[in-house]
PDB file of C-alpha atoms in Angstrom:
ATOM      1  CA  MET U 181      38.704  18.588 -20.858  1.00 43.00           C
ATOM      2  CA  SER U 182      35.671  19.133 -22.999  1.00 42.00           C
ATOM      3  CA  ALA U 183      34.520  22.265 -24.773  1.00 41.00           C
ATOM      4  CA  THR U 184      31.805  22.750 -22.212  1.00 44.00           C
ATOM      5  CA  ALA U 185      32.020  22.481 -18.465  1.00 47.00           C
ATOM      6  CA  PRO U 186      31.004  19.050 -17.209  1.00 54.00           C
ATOM      7  CA  ALA U 187      27.746  18.700 -15.372  1.00 57.00           C
ATOM      8  CA  VAL U 188      28.132  18.686 -11.624  1.00 58.00           C
ATOM      9  CA  PRO U 189      28.110  15.011 -10.615  1.00 60.00           C
ATOM     10  CA  VAL U 190      25.120  13.683  -8.725  1.00 49.00           C
ATOM     11  CA  THR U 191      25.840  11.986  -5.422  1.00 47.00           C
ATOM     12  CA  ALA U 192      23.561  10.460  -2.858  1.00 41.00           C
ATOM     13  CA  THR U 193      23.038  12.963  -0.078  1.00 43.00           C
ATOM     14  CA  ALA U 194      20.827  13.240   2.945  1.00 40.00           C
ATOM     15  CA  PRO U 195      17.869  15.649   2.878  1.00 39.00           C
ATOM     16  CA  HIS U 196      18.943  19.237   3.505  1.00 43.00           C
ATOM     17  CA  ASP U 197      17.275  21.655   5.849  1.00 43.00           C
ATOM     18  CA  ASP U 198      16.955  25.393   5.251  1.00 41.00           C
ATOM     19  CA  GLN U 199      20.300  26.141   6.893  1.00 39.00           C
ATOM     20  CA  ASP U 200      22.031  23.612   4.651  1.00 46.00           C
ATOM     21  CA  HIS U 201      20.247  25.092   1.636  1.00 43.00           C
ATOM     22  CA  THR U 202      21.797  28.451   2.516  1.00 39.00           C
ATOM     23  CA  THR U 203      25.200  26.779   2.875  1.00 53.00           C
ATOM     24  CA  THR U 204      24.983  25.245  -0.589  1.00 61.00           C
ATOM     25  CA  HIS U 205      24.194  28.643  -2.085  1.00 63.00           C
ATOM     26  CA  GLY U 206      27.210  30.027  -0.247  1.00 76.00           C
ATOM     27  CA  VAL U 207      29.535  27.580  -2.033  1.00 86.00           C
ATOM     28  CA  LEU U 208      28.605  28.862  -5.497  1.00 90.00           C
ATOM     29  CA  PRO U 209      31.290  31.611  -5.562  1.00 93.00           C
ATOM     30  CA  LEU U 210      33.858  28.902  -4.829  1.00 93.00           C
ATOM     31  CA  VAL U 211      32.457  26.779  -7.660  1.00 92.00           C
ATOM     32  CA  ALA U 212      32.738  29.755 -10.023  1.00 94.00           C
ATOM     33  CA  SER U 213      36.332  30.514  -9.066  1.00 95.00           C
ATOM     34  CA  LEU U 214      37.392  26.860  -9.345  1.00 93.00           C
ATOM     35  CA  TYR U 215      36.020  26.459 -12.859  1.00 92.00           C
ATOM     36  CA  VAL U 216      37.543  29.777 -13.949  1.00 94.00           C
ATOM     37  CA  THR U 217      41.019  28.627 -12.933  1.00 92.00           C
ATOM     38  CA  GLN U 218      40.534  25.160 -14.437  1.00 86.00           C
ATOM     39  CA  TYR U 219      39.805  26.647 -17.849  1.00 88.00           C
ATOM     40  CA  LEU U 220      42.589  29.213 -17.644  1.00 90.00           C
ATOM     41  CA  GLY U 221      44.903  26.492 -18.920  1.00 84.00           C
ATOM     42  CA  VAL U 222      42.592  25.594 -21.811  1.00 85.00           C
ATOM     43  CA  GLY U 223      42.477  29.179 -23.010  1.00 90.00           C
ATOM     44  CA  PHE U 224      46.160  29.808 -22.405  1.00 90.00           C
ATOM     45  CA  ILE U 225      47.586  26.653 -24.005  1.00 88.00           C
ATOM     46  CA  TYR U 226      45.243  26.240 -26.970  1.00 87.00           C
ATOM     47  CA  VAL U 227      44.668  29.916 -27.759  1.00 90.00           C
ATOM     48  CA  GLY U 228      47.032  32.249 -25.939  1.00 91.00           C
ATOM     49  CA  LEU U 229      50.265  30.241 -26.078  1.00 91.00           C
ATOM     50  CA  THR U 230      49.578  29.200 -29.663  1.00 90.00           C
ATOM     51  CA  ALA U 231      49.204  32.840 -30.685  1.00 90.00           C
ATOM     52  CA  ILE U 232      52.351  33.853 -28.802  1.00 91.00           C
ATOM     53  CA  LEU U 233      54.496  31.094 -30.296  1.00 92.00           C
ATOM     54  CA  ARG U 234      53.137  31.624 -33.792  1.00 90.00           C
ATOM     55  CA  ARG U 235      54.006  35.303 -33.533  1.00 88.00           C
ATOM     56  CA  GLU U 236      57.533  34.258 -32.607  1.00 88.00           C
ATOM     57  CA  GLY U 237      57.795  32.222 -35.800  1.00 91.00           C
ATOM     58  CA  VAL U 238      57.319  28.701 -34.404  1.00 92.00           C
ATOM     59  CA  SER U 239      56.303  26.188 -37.065  1.00 92.00           C
ATOM     60  CA  LEU U 240      52.888  24.549 -37.112  1.00 89.00           C
ATOM     61  CA  GLU U 241      54.507  21.155 -36.500  1.00 89.00           C
ATOM     62  CA  SER U 242      56.174  22.414 -33.332  1.00 90.00           C
ATOM     63  CA  LEU U 243      52.953  24.054 -32.176  1.00 89.00           C
ATOM     64  CA  ALA U 244      51.137  20.758 -32.589  1.00 88.00           C
ATOM     65  CA  ALA U 245      53.804  18.976 -30.536  1.00 87.00           C
ATOM     66  CA  VAL U 246      53.559  21.495 -27.688  1.00 84.00           C
ATOM     67  CA  SER U 247      49.766  21.235 -27.740  1.00 83.00           C
ATOM     68  CA  LEU U 248      50.022  17.489 -27.133  1.00 86.00           C
ATOM     69  CA  ALA U 249      51.002  18.326 -23.547  1.00 81.00           C
ATOM     70  CA  GLY U 250      47.335  19.143 -23.013  1.00 78.00           C
ATOM     71  CA  ALA U 251      46.548  15.437 -23.377  1.00 82.00           C
ATOM     72  CA  MET U 252      46.815  15.223 -19.585  1.00 86.00           C
ATOM     73  CA  TRP U 253      43.242  16.502 -19.386  1.00 87.00           C
ATOM     74  CA  ALA U 254      42.020  13.604 -21.507  1.00 88.00           C
ATOM     75  CA  LEU U 255      43.943  11.084 -19.387  1.00 91.00           C
ATOM     76  CA  LYS U 256      42.668  12.246 -15.998  1.00 92.00           C
ATOM     77  CA  PRO U 257      40.278   9.271 -15.532  1.00 90.00           C
ATOM     78  CA  LEU U 258      43.399   7.145 -15.030  1.00 92.00           C
ATOM     79  CA  TRP U 259      44.203   8.778 -11.687  1.00 93.00           C
ATOM     80  CA  ALA U 260      40.763  10.094 -10.709  1.00 92.00           C
ATOM     81  CA  PRO U 261      40.139   7.028  -8.466  1.00 92.00           C
ATOM     82  CA  LEU U 262      43.315   7.882  -6.545  1.00 93.00           C
ATOM     83  CA  VAL U 263      41.984  11.375  -5.823  1.00 94.00           C
ATOM     84  CA  ASP U 264      38.651   9.897  -4.734  1.00 91.00           C
ATOM     85  CA  ARG U 265      40.317   7.312  -2.498  1.00 90.00           C
ATOM     86  CA  PHE U 266      43.077   9.286  -0.764  1.00 91.00           C
ATOM     87  CA  GLY U 267      43.377  12.703   0.859  1.00 88.00           C
ATOM     88  CA  ARG U 268      40.636  12.604   3.491  1.00 89.00           C
ATOM     89  CA  THR U 269      41.435  14.557   6.657  1.00 90.00           C
ATOM     90  CA  LYS U 270      39.381  15.951   9.521  1.00 88.00           C
ATOM     91  CA  THR U 271      38.886  19.198   7.625  1.00 87.00           C
ATOM     92  CA  GLY U 272      37.898  17.706   4.282  1.00 91.00           C
ATOM     93  CA  HIS U 273      38.804  15.420   1.422  1.00 93.00           C
ATOM     94  CA  TYR U 274      38.630  17.236  -1.901  1.00 94.00           C
ATOM     95  CA  ARG U 275      39.281  20.477  -0.030  1.00 95.00           C
ATOM     96  CA  THR U 276      42.603  18.997   1.086  1.00 95.00           C
ATOM     97  CA  TRP U 277      43.524  18.252  -2.506  1.00 96.00           C
ATOM     98  CA  LEU U 278      42.543  21.737  -3.650  1.00 96.00           C
ATOM     99  CA  LEU U 279      44.592  23.424  -0.937  1.00 96.00           C
ATOM    100  CA  MET U 280      47.640  21.578  -2.294  1.00 96.00           C
ATOM    101  CA  LEU U 281      46.878  21.868  -5.984  1.00 96.00           C
ATOM    102  CA  GLN U 282      46.115  25.589  -6.225  1.00 95.00           C
ATOM    103  CA  PRO U 283      49.572  26.700  -4.980  1.00 96.00           C
ATOM    104  CA  LEU U 284      51.186  23.999  -7.147  1.00 96.00           C
ATOM    105  CA  LEU U 285      49.337  25.319 -10.192  1.00 95.00           C
ATOM    106  CA  ALA U 286      50.616  28.827  -9.453  1.00 95.00           C
ATOM    107  CA  LEU U 287      54.165  27.502  -8.993  1.00 96.00           C
ATOM    108  CA  ALA U 288      53.957  25.662 -12.311  1.00 94.00           C
ATOM    109  CA  SER U 289      52.962  28.953 -13.932  1.00 93.00           C
ATOM    110  CA  LEU U 290      55.854  30.750 -12.255  1.00 94.00           C
ATOM    111  CA  ALA U 291      58.219  28.063 -13.519  1.00 95.00           C
ATOM    112  CA  LEU U 292      57.444  29.309 -17.027  1.00 93.00           C
ATOM    113  CA  VAL U 293      59.170  32.562 -16.030  1.00 92.00           C
ATOM    114  CA  ALA U 294      62.452  30.635 -16.219  1.00 91.00           C
ATOM    115  CA  ILE U 295      62.138  30.494 -20.030  1.00 91.00           C
ATOM    116  CA  PRO U 296      61.675  34.144 -21.095  1.00 86.00           C
ATOM    117  CA  GLU U 297      62.251  33.084 -24.730  1.00 90.00           C
ATOM    118  CA  PRO U 298      59.800  30.160 -24.998  1.00 90.00           C
ATOM    119  CA  ALA U 299      60.149  29.834 -28.772  1.00 90.00           C
ATOM    120  CA  GLN U 300      63.828  28.975 -28.262  1.00 91.00           C
ATOM    121  CA  HIS U 301      63.203  26.287 -25.644  1.00 91.00           C
ATOM    122  CA  LEU U 302      60.225  24.298 -26.885  1.00 91.00           C
ATOM    123  CA  GLY U 303      61.311  21.083 -25.155  1.00 90.00           C
ATOM    124  CA  VAL U 304      61.437  22.691 -21.716  1.00 92.00           C
ATOM    125  CA  LEU U 305      58.237  24.588 -22.472  1.00 92.00           C
ATOM    126  CA  GLY U 306      56.448  21.366 -23.408  1.00 91.00           C
ATOM    127  CA  ALA U 307      57.584  19.655 -20.204  1.00 92.00           C
ATOM    128  CA  LEU U 308      56.366  22.544 -18.040  1.00 92.00           C
ATOM    129  CA  ILE U 309      53.062  22.697 -19.918  1.00 92.00           C
ATOM    130  CA  ALA U 310      52.617  18.952 -19.305  1.00 92.00           C
ATOM    131  CA  LEU U 311      53.225  19.539 -15.582  1.00 93.00           C
ATOM    132  CA  TYR U 312      50.774  22.441 -15.555  1.00 93.00           C
ATOM    133  CA  THR U 313      48.065  20.431 -17.294  1.00 92.00           C
ATOM    134  CA  PHE U 314      48.595  17.447 -14.978  1.00 94.00           C
ATOM    135  CA  ILE U 315      48.034  19.664 -11.923  1.00 95.00           C
ATOM    136  CA  SER U 316      45.103  21.422 -13.605  1.00 93.00           C
ATOM    137  CA  ALA U 317      43.458  18.114 -14.537  1.00 93.00           C
ATOM    138  CA  THR U 318      43.879  16.826 -10.987  1.00 95.00           C
ATOM    139  CA  GLN U 319      42.319  20.022  -9.639  1.00 94.00           C
ATOM    140  CA  ASP U 320      39.417  19.416 -12.033  1.00 93.00           C
ATOM    141  CA  ILE U 321      38.832  16.004 -10.413  1.00 94.00           C
ATOM    142  CA  ALA U 322      38.930  17.455  -6.913  1.00 95.00           C
ATOM    143  CA  ALA U 323      36.702  20.401  -7.834  1.00 93.00           C
ATOM    144  CA  ASP U 324      34.062  18.088  -9.297  1.00 92.00           C
ATOM    145  CA  GLY U 325      34.115  15.980  -6.136  1.00 91.00           C
ATOM    146  CA  LEU U 326      33.896  18.954  -3.794  1.00 92.00           C
ATOM    147  CA  THR U 327      31.072  20.540  -5.796  1.00 91.00           C
ATOM    148  CA  ALA U 328      29.090  17.300  -5.904  1.00 88.00           C
ATOM    149  CA  ARG U 329      29.178  17.128  -2.108  1.00 87.00           C
ATOM    150  CA  ALA U 330      28.453  20.804  -1.579  1.00 86.00           C
ATOM    151  CA  VAL U 331      25.338  21.221  -3.725  1.00 87.00           C
ATOM    152  CA  ASN U 332      21.925  19.626  -3.406  1.00 85.00           C
ATOM    153  CA  ASP U 333      19.114  18.916  -5.866  1.00 85.00           C
ATOM    154  CA  ALA U 334      17.852  22.498  -5.601  1.00 85.00           C
ATOM    155  CA  THR U 335      21.192  24.180  -6.287  1.00 86.00           C
ATOM    156  CA  ARG U 336      22.730  21.673  -8.727  1.00 88.00           C
ATOM    157  CA  PRO U 337      21.193  23.271 -11.867  1.00 90.00           C
ATOM    158  CA  LEU U 338      22.455  26.681 -10.778  1.00 91.00           C
ATOM    159  CA  ALA U 339      25.884  25.231 -10.032  1.00 90.00           C
ATOM    160  CA  ASN U 340      25.970  23.698 -13.525  1.00 90.00           C
ATOM    161  CA  GLY U 341      25.105  27.051 -15.072  1.00 93.00           C
ATOM    162  CA  ILE U 342      27.780  28.825 -13.057  1.00 93.00           C
ATOM    163  CA  ALA U 343      30.354  26.191 -14.025  1.00 90.00           C
ATOM    164  CA  ASN U 344      29.586  26.679 -17.719  1.00 91.00           C
ATOM    165  CA  ALA U 345      29.775  30.465 -17.453  1.00 95.00           C
ATOM    166  CA  ALA U 346      33.021  30.228 -15.486  1.00 94.00           C
ATOM    167  CA  GLN U 347      34.461  28.061 -18.252  1.00 90.00           C
ATOM    168  CA  TRP U 348      34.133  30.891 -20.746  1.00 93.00           C
ATOM    169  CA  VAL U 349      35.531  33.433 -18.313  1.00 95.00           C
ATOM    170  CA  GLY U 350      38.569  31.195 -17.814  1.00 94.00           C
ATOM    171  CA  ASN U 351      38.994  30.810 -21.570  1.00 93.00           C
ATOM    172  CA  ILE U 352      38.825  34.584 -22.051  1.00 94.00           C
ATOM    173  CA  LEU U 353      41.344  35.224 -19.297  1.00 94.00           C
ATOM    174  CA  GLY U 354      43.767  32.535 -20.441  1.00 93.00           C
ATOM    175  CA  GLY U 355      43.383  33.017 -24.168  1.00 92.00           C
ATOM    176  CA  GLY U 356      42.833  36.773 -24.287  1.00 93.00           C
ATOM    177  CA  VAL U 357      43.932  38.726 -21.240  1.00 94.00           C
ATOM    178  CA  ILE U 358      47.221  36.845 -20.840  1.00 94.00           C
ATOM    179  CA  VAL U 359      48.017  37.526 -24.509  1.00 92.00           C
ATOM    180  CA  LEU U 360      47.304  41.230 -24.019  1.00 94.00           C
ATOM    181  CA  ILE U 361      49.620  41.327 -21.013  1.00 95.00           C
ATOM    182  CA  PHE U 362      52.307  39.563 -23.057  1.00 93.00           C
ATOM    183  CA  ASP U 363      51.907  42.056 -25.876  1.00 92.00           C
ATOM    184  CA  ALA U 364      52.131  45.047 -23.538  1.00 95.00           C
ATOM    185  CA  PHE U 365      54.691  43.897 -20.979  1.00 95.00           C
ATOM    186  CA  GLY U 366      56.333  40.670 -22.137  1.00 93.00           C
ATOM    187  CA  TRP U 367      56.474  36.975 -21.239  1.00 93.00           C
ATOM    188  CA  VAL U 368      57.529  37.223 -17.591  1.00 94.00           C
ATOM    189  CA  PRO U 369      54.722  39.603 -16.473  1.00 95.00           C
ATOM    190  CA  ALA U 370      52.229  37.470 -18.416  1.00 94.00           C
ATOM    191  CA  MET U 371      53.295  34.315 -16.564  1.00 94.00           C
ATOM    192  CA  ILE U 372      53.202  36.126 -13.216  1.00 95.00           C
ATOM    193  CA  ALA U 373      49.654  37.230 -14.024  1.00 95.00           C
ATOM    194  CA  LEU U 374      48.735  33.639 -14.923  1.00 94.00           C
ATOM    195  CA  ALA U 375      50.122  32.460 -11.579  1.00 94.00           C
ATOM    196  CA  GLY U 376      48.113  35.081  -9.721  1.00 95.00           C
ATOM    197  CA  LEU U 377      44.906  34.095 -11.484  1.00 94.00           C
ATOM    198  CA  CYS U 378      45.480  30.461 -10.501  1.00 94.00           C
ATOM    199  CA  LEU U 379      45.211  31.501  -6.835  1.00 94.00           C
ATOM    200  CA  ILE U 380      41.773  33.138  -7.151  1.00 94.00           C
ATOM    201  CA  PRO U 381      39.907  30.248  -5.415  1.00 95.00           C
ATOM    202  CA  LEU U 382      42.387  29.836  -2.550  1.00 95.00           C
ATOM    203  CA  PRO U 383      40.752  32.194   0.022  1.00 95.00           C
ATOM    204  CA  LEU U 384      37.327  30.682  -0.627  1.00 94.00           C
ATOM    205  CA  THR U 385      38.729  27.155  -0.408  1.00 94.00           C
ATOM    206  CA  LEU U 386      40.296  27.975   2.957  1.00 93.00           C
ATOM    207  CA  ARG U 387      36.925  29.190   4.253  1.00 93.00           C
ATOM    208  CA  HIS U 388      34.956  26.238   2.883  1.00 92.00           C
ATOM    209  CA  ARG U 389      33.885  23.468   5.258  1.00 89.00           C
ATOM    210  CA  GLU U 390      33.469  20.283   3.273  1.00 90.00           C
ATOM    211  CA  ARG U 391      30.664  17.925   4.250  1.00 85.00           C
ATOM    212  CA  LEU U 392      32.225  14.463   4.692  1.00 85.00           C
ATOM    213  CA  PRO U 393      30.137  11.312   4.186  1.00 81.00           C
ATOM    214  CA  ALA U 394      29.946   8.772   6.982  1.00 76.00           C
ATOM    215  CA  ALA U 395      30.766   5.919   4.592  1.00 73.00           C
ATOM    216  CA  PRO U 396      34.431   5.175   3.817  1.00 70.00           C
ATOM    217  CA  GLU U 397      35.884   6.306   0.521  1.00 72.00           C
ATOM    218  CA  THR U 398      35.558   4.022  -2.519  1.00 72.00           C
ATOM    219  CA  ARG U 399      38.219   1.322  -2.726  1.00 79.00           C
ATOM    220  CA  LEU U 400      40.564   1.411  -5.699  1.00 84.00           C
ATOM    221  CA  GLY U 401      39.751  -2.060  -7.012  1.00 83.00           C
ATOM    222  CA  PRO U 402      36.033  -1.473  -7.655  1.00 82.00           C
ATOM    223  CA  ALA U 403      36.735   2.041  -8.943  1.00 81.00           C
ATOM    224  CA  TYR U 404      39.183   0.851 -11.608  1.00 83.00           C
ATOM    225  CA  ALA U 405      36.959  -2.124 -12.438  1.00 84.00           C
ATOM    226  CA  ALA U 406      34.107   0.311 -13.174  1.00 83.00           C
ATOM    227  CA  LEU U 407      36.460   2.411 -15.305  1.00 80.00           C
ATOM    228  CA  LEU U 408      37.558  -0.605 -17.333  1.00 83.00           C
ATOM    229  CA  GLU U 409      33.940  -1.626 -17.799  1.00 83.00           C
ATOM    230  CA  VAL U 410      33.255   1.696 -19.530  1.00 78.00           C
ATOM    231  CA  PHE U 411      35.933   0.987 -22.146  1.00 75.00           C
ATOM    232  CA  ARG U 412      34.758  -2.586 -22.629  1.00 77.00           C
ATOM    233  CA  ARG U 413      31.249  -1.549 -23.605  1.00 72.00           C
ATOM    234  CA  PRO U 414      30.504  -1.773 -27.318  1.00 72.00           C
ATOM    235  CA  ALA U 415      29.890   1.468 -29.164  1.00 59.00           C
ATOM    236  CA  GLY U 416      26.417   2.826 -28.559  1.00 55.00           C
ATOM    237  CA  ALA U 417      25.873   0.751 -25.414  1.00 57.00           C
ATOM    238  CA  CYS U 418      26.409   3.586 -22.951  1.00 54.00           C
ATOM    239  CA  GLY U 419      22.818   4.755 -22.967  1.00 52.00           C
ATOM    240  CA  ASP U 420      19.317   4.080 -24.119  1.00 49.00           C
ATOM    241  CA  SER U 421      19.143   4.336 -27.905  1.00 45.00           C
ATOM    242  CA  ARG U 422      15.538   5.406 -27.891  1.00 45.00           C
TER     243      ARG U 422
END
């Protein structure tokens, strides 16, 4: 996951009437809440958890090892085609994924309650952090897909701005507020608070009605072929050099 929120992907959509324009504006609170929760993990793992463990006397080498669990965010293109291909139901596609992933993200946070002395159980902590980041990265894929379908050309710039602002809010909550809760009340209340924050988008996701395309979802073969093609390109060949 990059230091700035990714631009909302552009997808081919049919022209929107005024009613649809209103609908796309109505999805912006959902976009904001999704990007806040996605960046909770960034702030918590790379700022908040690092500060907590360092305070507990964990060595820099051990901190670096725990931080490697966040590599799941960098590896998400490997299973992004699976999210794009599967999960379509009558009530949505990416919405279906999000309705599964948001409770799972909260449960992964609650699982951290089981290790009230994280500095003494770094192996278990690293495994749970890897699980958390895997779920968070998968939610990132689904959120990008849902947002791309929900916005149009008129609202896409605003959605991008909201996503970037939400990124910083998530970083502040994960890297600052959770640390303050830990300092005042301890590890268990801090993890319960993290779990609660992960559920912020759930009511809005339940209310959202995803617009499904008439065309079938992309097949896995072409999707992975396109992904491999990106890595086969020579350096500097991804765009116009002018």
